Structures are given as C-alpha cells and as structure tokens.
Tab-separated table of C-alpha atoms in Angstrom:
chain	number	residue	atom	x	y	z
A	1	MET	CA	-16.450	19.440	-12.924
A	2	LEU	CA	-13.211	17.547	-12.323
A	3	ALA	CA	-11.771	18.576	-15.695
A	4	THR	CA	-12.727	22.213	-15.062
A	5	LEU	CA	-11.191	22.085	-11.590
A	6	GLN	CA	-7.971	20.598	-12.941
A	7	ALA	CA	-7.787	23.195	-15.725
A	8	ASP	CA	-8.262	26.066	-13.283
A	9	PHE	CA	-5.701	24.609	-10.929
A	10	GLY	CA	-3.212	24.341	-13.784
A	11	ARG	CA	-3.830	27.952	-14.815
A	12	TRP	CA	-3.277	29.104	-11.258
A	13	LEU	CA	0.005	27.215	-10.896
A	14	GLN	CA	1.358	28.261	-14.293
A	15	THR	CA	0.145	31.865	-14.588
A	16	GLU	CA	-1.410	32.836	-11.222
A	17	CYS	CA	-4.659	33.462	-13.116
A	18	PRO	CA	-6.916	35.520	-10.770
A	19	ASP	CA	-10.130	34.243	-12.379
A	20	ALA	CA	-9.017	30.678	-11.814
A	21	ALA	CA	-8.131	31.520	-8.207
A	22	THR	CA	-11.607	32.953	-7.654
A	23	ARG	CA	-13.272	29.822	-9.006
A	24	LEU	CA	-11.023	27.707	-6.790
A	25	GLY	CA	-12.071	29.662	-3.721
A	26	SER	CA	-8.919	31.750	-3.279
A	27	GLY	CA	-7.447	31.526	0.213
A	28	PRO	CA	-3.878	30.991	1.468
A	29	GLY	CA	-3.963	27.313	0.509
A	30	LEU	CA	-3.511	28.212	-3.141
A	31	ASP	CA	-0.292	30.062	-2.349
A	32	VAL	CA	1.015	26.958	-0.582
A	33	TYR	CA	0.385	24.859	-3.688
A	34	LEU	CA	1.998	27.526	-5.879
A	35	ASN	CA	5.099	27.645	-3.714
A	36	ASN	CA	5.389	23.851	-3.694
A	37	TYR	CA	4.951	23.707	-7.470
A	38	ARG	CA	7.704	26.242	-8.107
A	39	SER	CA	10.007	24.722	-5.505
A	40	GLN	CA	9.748	21.310	-7.162
A	41	LEU	CA	10.567	22.775	-10.580
A	42	VAL	CA	13.573	24.664	-9.208
A	43	ALA	CA	14.756	21.480	-7.502
A	44	ALA	CA	14.418	19.571	-10.791
A	45	LEU	CA	16.587	22.151	-12.575
A	46	GLU	CA	19.151	22.173	-9.769
A	47	SER	CA	19.368	18.383	-9.973
A	48	SER	CA	19.858	18.441	-13.762
A	49	PHE	CA	22.351	21.329	-13.929
A	50	PRO	CA	24.605	21.290	-10.839
A	51	GLN	CA	27.727	22.486	-12.687
A	52	LEU	CA	25.824	25.303	-14.395
A	53	GLN	CA	24.548	26.348	-10.975
A	54	ARG	CA	28.119	26.512	-9.672
A	55	TRP	CA	29.226	28.525	-12.697
A	56	LEU	CA	26.379	31.047	-12.631
A	57	GLY	CA	26.135	31.313	-8.858
A	58	GLU	CA	23.018	30.831	-6.760
A	59	THR	CA	21.388	34.184	-7.523
A	60	ALA	CA	21.792	34.067	-11.305
A	61	PHE	CA	20.769	30.405	-11.453
A	62	LEU	CA	17.588	31.047	-9.468
A	63	ALA	CA	16.776	33.990	-11.745
A	64	ALA	CA	17.153	31.729	-14.791
A	65	ALA	CA	15.057	29.027	-13.140
A	66	ALA	CA	12.312	31.534	-12.328
A	67	ARG	CA	12.251	32.766	-15.924
A	68	HIS	CA	12.084	29.204	-17.208
A	69	ILE	CA	9.208	28.340	-14.877
A	70	GLU	CA	7.288	31.403	-16.089
A	71	THR	CA	7.790	30.717	-19.785
A	72	ALA	CA	8.061	26.923	-20.036
A	73	PRO	CA	5.662	24.946	-17.829
A	74	PRO	CA	6.220	21.168	-17.641
A	75	SER	CA	4.852	19.221	-20.604
A	76	ALA	CA	6.126	15.677	-19.923
A	77	TRP	CA	4.924	13.083	-17.446
A	78	THR	CA	8.226	13.204	-15.549
A	79	LEU	CA	10.182	16.114	-14.103
A	80	ASP	CA	13.352	14.414	-15.350
A	81	ALA	CA	12.523	15.916	-18.765
A	82	TYR	CA	11.854	19.418	-17.493
A	83	GLY	CA	15.344	20.770	-18.172
A	84	GLU	CA	15.381	19.942	-21.882
A	85	ASP	CA	14.679	23.540	-22.944
A	86	PHE	CA	16.533	25.193	-20.063
A	87	PRO	CA	19.696	25.847	-22.150
A	88	ALA	CA	17.569	28.010	-24.484
A	89	THR	CA	16.352	30.032	-21.497
A	90	VAL	CA	19.947	30.459	-20.310
A	91	ALA	CA	21.024	31.540	-23.804
A	92	ALA	CA	18.298	34.204	-23.894
A	93	LEU	CA	19.294	35.540	-20.475
A	94	HIS	CA	23.054	35.539	-21.142
A	95	PRO	CA	23.510	36.413	-24.837
A	96	ASP	CA	26.970	37.909	-24.222
A	97	ASP	CA	28.196	34.847	-22.314
A	98	PRO	CA	27.653	31.903	-24.686
A	99	GLU	CA	29.633	29.554	-22.453
A	100	CYS	CA	26.653	29.509	-20.064
A	101	ALA	CA	24.221	27.975	-22.559
A	102	GLU	CA	26.902	25.668	-23.964
A	103	LEU	CA	27.723	24.444	-20.461
A	104	ALA	CA	24.007	23.764	-19.930
A	105	ARG	CA	23.758	21.842	-23.217
A	106	ILE	CA	26.782	19.713	-22.341
A	107	GLU	CA	25.372	18.928	-18.917
A	108	TRP	CA	21.973	17.974	-20.337
A	109	ALA	CA	23.510	15.796	-23.068
A	110	LEU	CA	25.673	13.926	-20.562
A	111	ALA	CA	22.642	13.228	-18.391
A	112	ALA	CA	20.581	12.149	-21.404
A	113	ALA	CA	23.240	9.592	-22.345
A	114	PHE	CA	22.269	7.548	-19.277
A	115	THR	CA	18.761	6.903	-20.620
A	116	THR	CA	19.989	5.183	-23.789
A	117	PRO	CA	20.228	1.379	-24.170
A	118	ASP	CA	23.375	-0.444	-23.148
A	119	ILE	CA	25.172	-1.741	-26.247
A	120	ALA	CA	28.600	-3.341	-26.184
A	121	PRO	CA	30.926	-1.376	-28.497
A	122	LEU	CA	32.911	-2.994	-31.259
A	123	SER	CA	36.472	-3.907	-30.356
A	124	ALA	CA	39.434	-3.605	-32.683
A	125	ALA	CA	40.220	-7.294	-32.144
A	126	SER	CA	36.815	-8.320	-33.516
A	127	LEU	CA	37.238	-6.578	-36.865
A	128	GLY	CA	38.959	-9.399	-38.715
A	129	ALA	CA	38.854	-9.075	-42.512
A	130	VAL	CA	36.855	-5.971	-43.387
A	131	GLU	CA	36.119	-4.608	-46.845
A	132	TRP	CA	36.794	-0.996	-45.891
A	133	GLU	CA	35.641	0.410	-49.221
A	134	MET	CA	31.977	-0.504	-48.666
A	135	VAL	CA	31.658	-0.803	-44.891
A	136	ARG	CA	29.249	1.466	-43.007
A	137	PHE	CA	29.471	2.339	-39.322
A	138	ALA	CA	26.762	2.203	-36.678
A	139	PHE	CA	27.726	4.328	-33.681
A	140	VAL	CA	26.594	3.616	-30.116
A	141	PRO	CA	23.161	5.125	-29.327
A	142	ASN	CA	24.460	7.196	-26.403
A	143	LEU	CA	26.714	9.217	-28.714
A	144	ALA	CA	25.873	12.907	-29.080
A	145	MET	CA	27.628	15.825	-30.716
A	146	LEU	CA	27.164	19.468	-29.797
A	147	PRO	CA	28.533	22.507	-31.638
A	148	VAL	CA	30.519	24.834	-29.384
A	149	THR	CA	32.136	28.221	-29.734
A	150	THR	CA	33.656	28.431	-26.243
A	151	ASN	CA	35.736	26.365	-23.810
A	152	ALA	CA	32.568	25.191	-22.051
A	153	ALA	CA	33.839	21.593	-22.010
A	154	ALA	CA	36.917	22.635	-20.043
A	155	LEU	CA	34.707	24.607	-17.673
A	156	TRP	CA	32.508	21.557	-17.032
A	157	GLN	CA	35.540	19.354	-16.379
A	158	ALA	CA	36.976	21.815	-13.858
A	159	LEU	CA	33.648	22.309	-12.108
A	160	VAL	CA	32.909	18.599	-11.758
A	161	THR	CA	36.400	17.902	-10.375
A	162	GLU	CA	36.106	20.938	-8.069
A	163	THR	CA	39.237	22.590	-9.410
A	164	VAL	CA	39.534	26.257	-10.297
A	165	PRO	CA	37.876	26.671	-13.708
A	166	PRO	CA	39.675	28.614	-16.424
A	167	ALA	CA	38.314	31.912	-17.634
A	168	ALA	CA	35.575	31.597	-20.216
A	169	GLN	CA	37.034	31.975	-23.699
A	170	ARG	CA	35.885	31.861	-27.291
A	171	LEU	CA	37.487	29.115	-29.366
A	172	PRO	CA	39.748	30.214	-32.253
A	173	ALA	CA	37.251	28.520	-34.577
A	174	PRO	CA	33.863	26.883	-33.988
A	175	GLY	CA	34.243	23.292	-32.838
A	176	ALA	CA	32.212	20.450	-31.411
A	177	VAL	CA	32.034	18.316	-28.300
A	178	LEU	CA	31.525	14.581	-28.652
A	179	LEU	CA	29.706	13.045	-25.665
A	180	TRP	CA	29.010	9.438	-24.762
A	181	ARG	CA	28.628	7.088	-21.802
A	182	ASP	CA	31.469	4.730	-20.964
A	183	GLY	CA	29.712	2.238	-18.701
A	184	PHE	CA	28.390	4.482	-15.938
A	185	ASN	CA	30.898	7.259	-16.579
A	186	PRO	CA	30.059	10.335	-18.676
A	187	SER	CA	32.771	10.985	-21.230
A	188	PHE	CA	33.454	13.704	-23.752
A	189	ARG	CA	36.164	15.268	-25.838
A	190	THR	CA	36.423	18.244	-28.132
A	191	LEU	CA	36.612	17.828	-31.897
A	192	GLU	CA	37.768	19.884	-34.796
A	193	GLN	CA	35.219	20.563	-37.498
A	194	ALA	CA	36.744	18.023	-39.902
A	195	GLU	CA	36.267	15.066	-37.538
A	196	ALA	CA	32.815	16.266	-36.507
A	197	LYS	CA	31.798	16.451	-40.168
A	198	ALA	CA	33.180	12.969	-40.815
A	199	ILE	CA	31.188	11.440	-37.950
A	200	LEU	CA	28.004	13.133	-39.140
A	201	GLN	CA	28.567	11.816	-42.663
A	202	LEU	CA	29.157	8.274	-41.411
A	203	GLU	CA	26.077	8.492	-39.179
A	204	THR	CA	23.950	9.280	-42.230
A	205	GLY	CA	25.190	6.172	-44.043
A	206	MET	CA	28.247	7.281	-46.011
A	207	PRO	CA	30.504	4.278	-46.730
A	208	PHE	CA	33.877	4.467	-45.024
A	209	GLY	CA	35.572	4.178	-48.420
A	210	ALA	CA	33.747	7.251	-49.695
A	211	LEU	CA	34.943	9.228	-46.678
A	212	CYS	CA	38.518	8.100	-47.312
A	213	ALA	CA	38.259	9.068	-50.982
A	214	ALA	CA	36.964	12.542	-50.119
A	215	LEU	CA	39.797	13.089	-47.649
A	216	ALA	CA	42.370	11.845	-50.175
A	217	ALA	CA	41.079	14.293	-52.763
A	218	GLU	CA	41.474	17.125	-50.244
A	219	HIS	CA	44.731	16.196	-48.495
A	220	GLY	CA	46.439	13.568	-50.639
A	221	ASP	CA	46.788	9.854	-50.001
A	222	THR	CA	49.499	9.912	-47.335
A	223	LYS	CA	48.098	12.668	-45.147
A	224	SER	CA	44.504	11.458	-45.474
A	225	ALA	CA	45.539	7.936	-44.402
A	226	THR	CA	47.100	9.388	-41.251
A	227	ILE	CA	44.022	11.495	-40.521
A	228	VAL	CA	41.460	8.745	-40.978
A	229	GLY	CA	43.637	6.182	-39.205
A	230	THR	CA	43.897	8.464	-36.174
A	231	TRP	CA	40.134	9.017	-36.159
A	232	LEU	CA	39.308	5.333	-36.489
A	233	GLY	CA	41.738	4.423	-33.725
A	234	SER	CA	40.209	6.952	-31.344
A	235	TRP	CA	36.643	5.846	-32.190
A	236	LEU	CA	37.508	2.240	-31.393
A	237	ARG	CA	39.510	3.164	-28.288
A	238	ASP	CA	36.635	5.268	-26.921
A	239	GLY	CA	34.046	2.573	-27.714
A	240	LEU	CA	32.015	4.727	-30.087
A	241	ILE	CA	31.342	2.146	-32.815
A	242	ALA	CA	28.593	-0.391	-32.130
A	243	ALA	CA	28.777	-2.330	-35.398
A	244	ILE	CA	29.989	-2.294	-38.967
A	245	ARG	CA	27.785	-3.326	-41.847
C-alpha cells in the first residue's frame, strides 16, 4: 500500500494524473502539495541560475522553469542537481538566441566547479628539471571547457558585477570558455579553438612534446615556441595544472 500511495503521489505531482488524484482522495490538500512541489523546483532553478534569470527577465525565466518542471521531473536525491538539464530546456525555448543557453551552461559549470576536490595546483617554481618531450599534464579536477558561439561569457561577467551587459553577439568564429575554481572564486576566460584543442589533447594523455611537434609542423619552430610558451605560462599562472608525469 505504501509503495502504491507513493507512486500515485508522484504521478500527481509530476503530471497531475486525475486517476492518481482520485485514488488519493482528491480534495484541496493535493493542490497545496502540488503548489509546494513546483515552488521548490522553481526556487532551486532560481538559486542555480541567478544571472540567467536577470538576462531573461522574470516572466521568461518562469516560463522556462515551468516548461522544465513539466518535462524533466527531479531524478536525483538532491535538488542541487535539478538544474543540470535546464540549459537544454532554455535552448529549446530560445533557438534564435543561443546566448541564453550558453549563459545557462556557463553558470551551471561554474557552480559545479565548487563540488570538485581541492587540489593544490602546480607552481612554476616547482618544475625544476623537466623532460618536456615525454611529460604529460594532469589538469585540476575543477577545470571545465564549454564550446561557445556567442559572447555569453561577457554577458555573465557584466551581470554578476551588476554593470550594463553588452548586446548579445555571435562570435566571429566558434570558440570555447575555460572555467575553473580559484580557491572560492569562480574563474573563466575565453579561448581560441587552437588552445582549446591543445588542452583537450593533453587531457587525453598526449605528451607535451608531441603537442609541440604538431604545432611546429603547422607554424614553424619559432612561432610554435611562442604559442606553446604563452599557453603554458597562462596555464601555470591560472593554476590549471595539478601535476606533471
């Protein structure tokens, strides 16, 4: 009986199933539970996506939240995970405004970085003698990379600092946003495709020497040395490398 009762109650909350309501006894009490259920889910989304809410406005955000609640009931033990698929809902509702979904993805990735383990990044001073030809990099676990086609990163920065955001714009070419946690501070920067590709290759185990050789074949020794030196310096400065092996 308890399992049946719980199943009917779930069907009522998720789909307003009339048969389930009848078995539960109907009455105004069910509407109270339904309202509380939806209010909690909206509050969870508002907590996870405050900058998206500012960008969309209250009415459009609530419409997206309502659609998400209808199509994607909670499936995890905690409401902290409820917003994981919300960017997909936003993308479906705003296909002509891709900055909306990209802003949502950036916001979710920055929040997710806080659930990763704390690992002290590698410092440049600790490198010592390194055989760069064979070395492999291990990046910090809170590092994430998102493909972007708009200036969503600039929008997020303006919204969080409460300055006037720029107009939404498409990027001249598809790019990426690199996101990580610097202590308790969310950090990110935009990347060109070449650097994004290099990080992905190193993450999958490519030796640093192989990356350098590929860049030298494409750009020549002098230019490739400048490129990879700039990348490596920024990775160390931003605390993105956890270890070298």
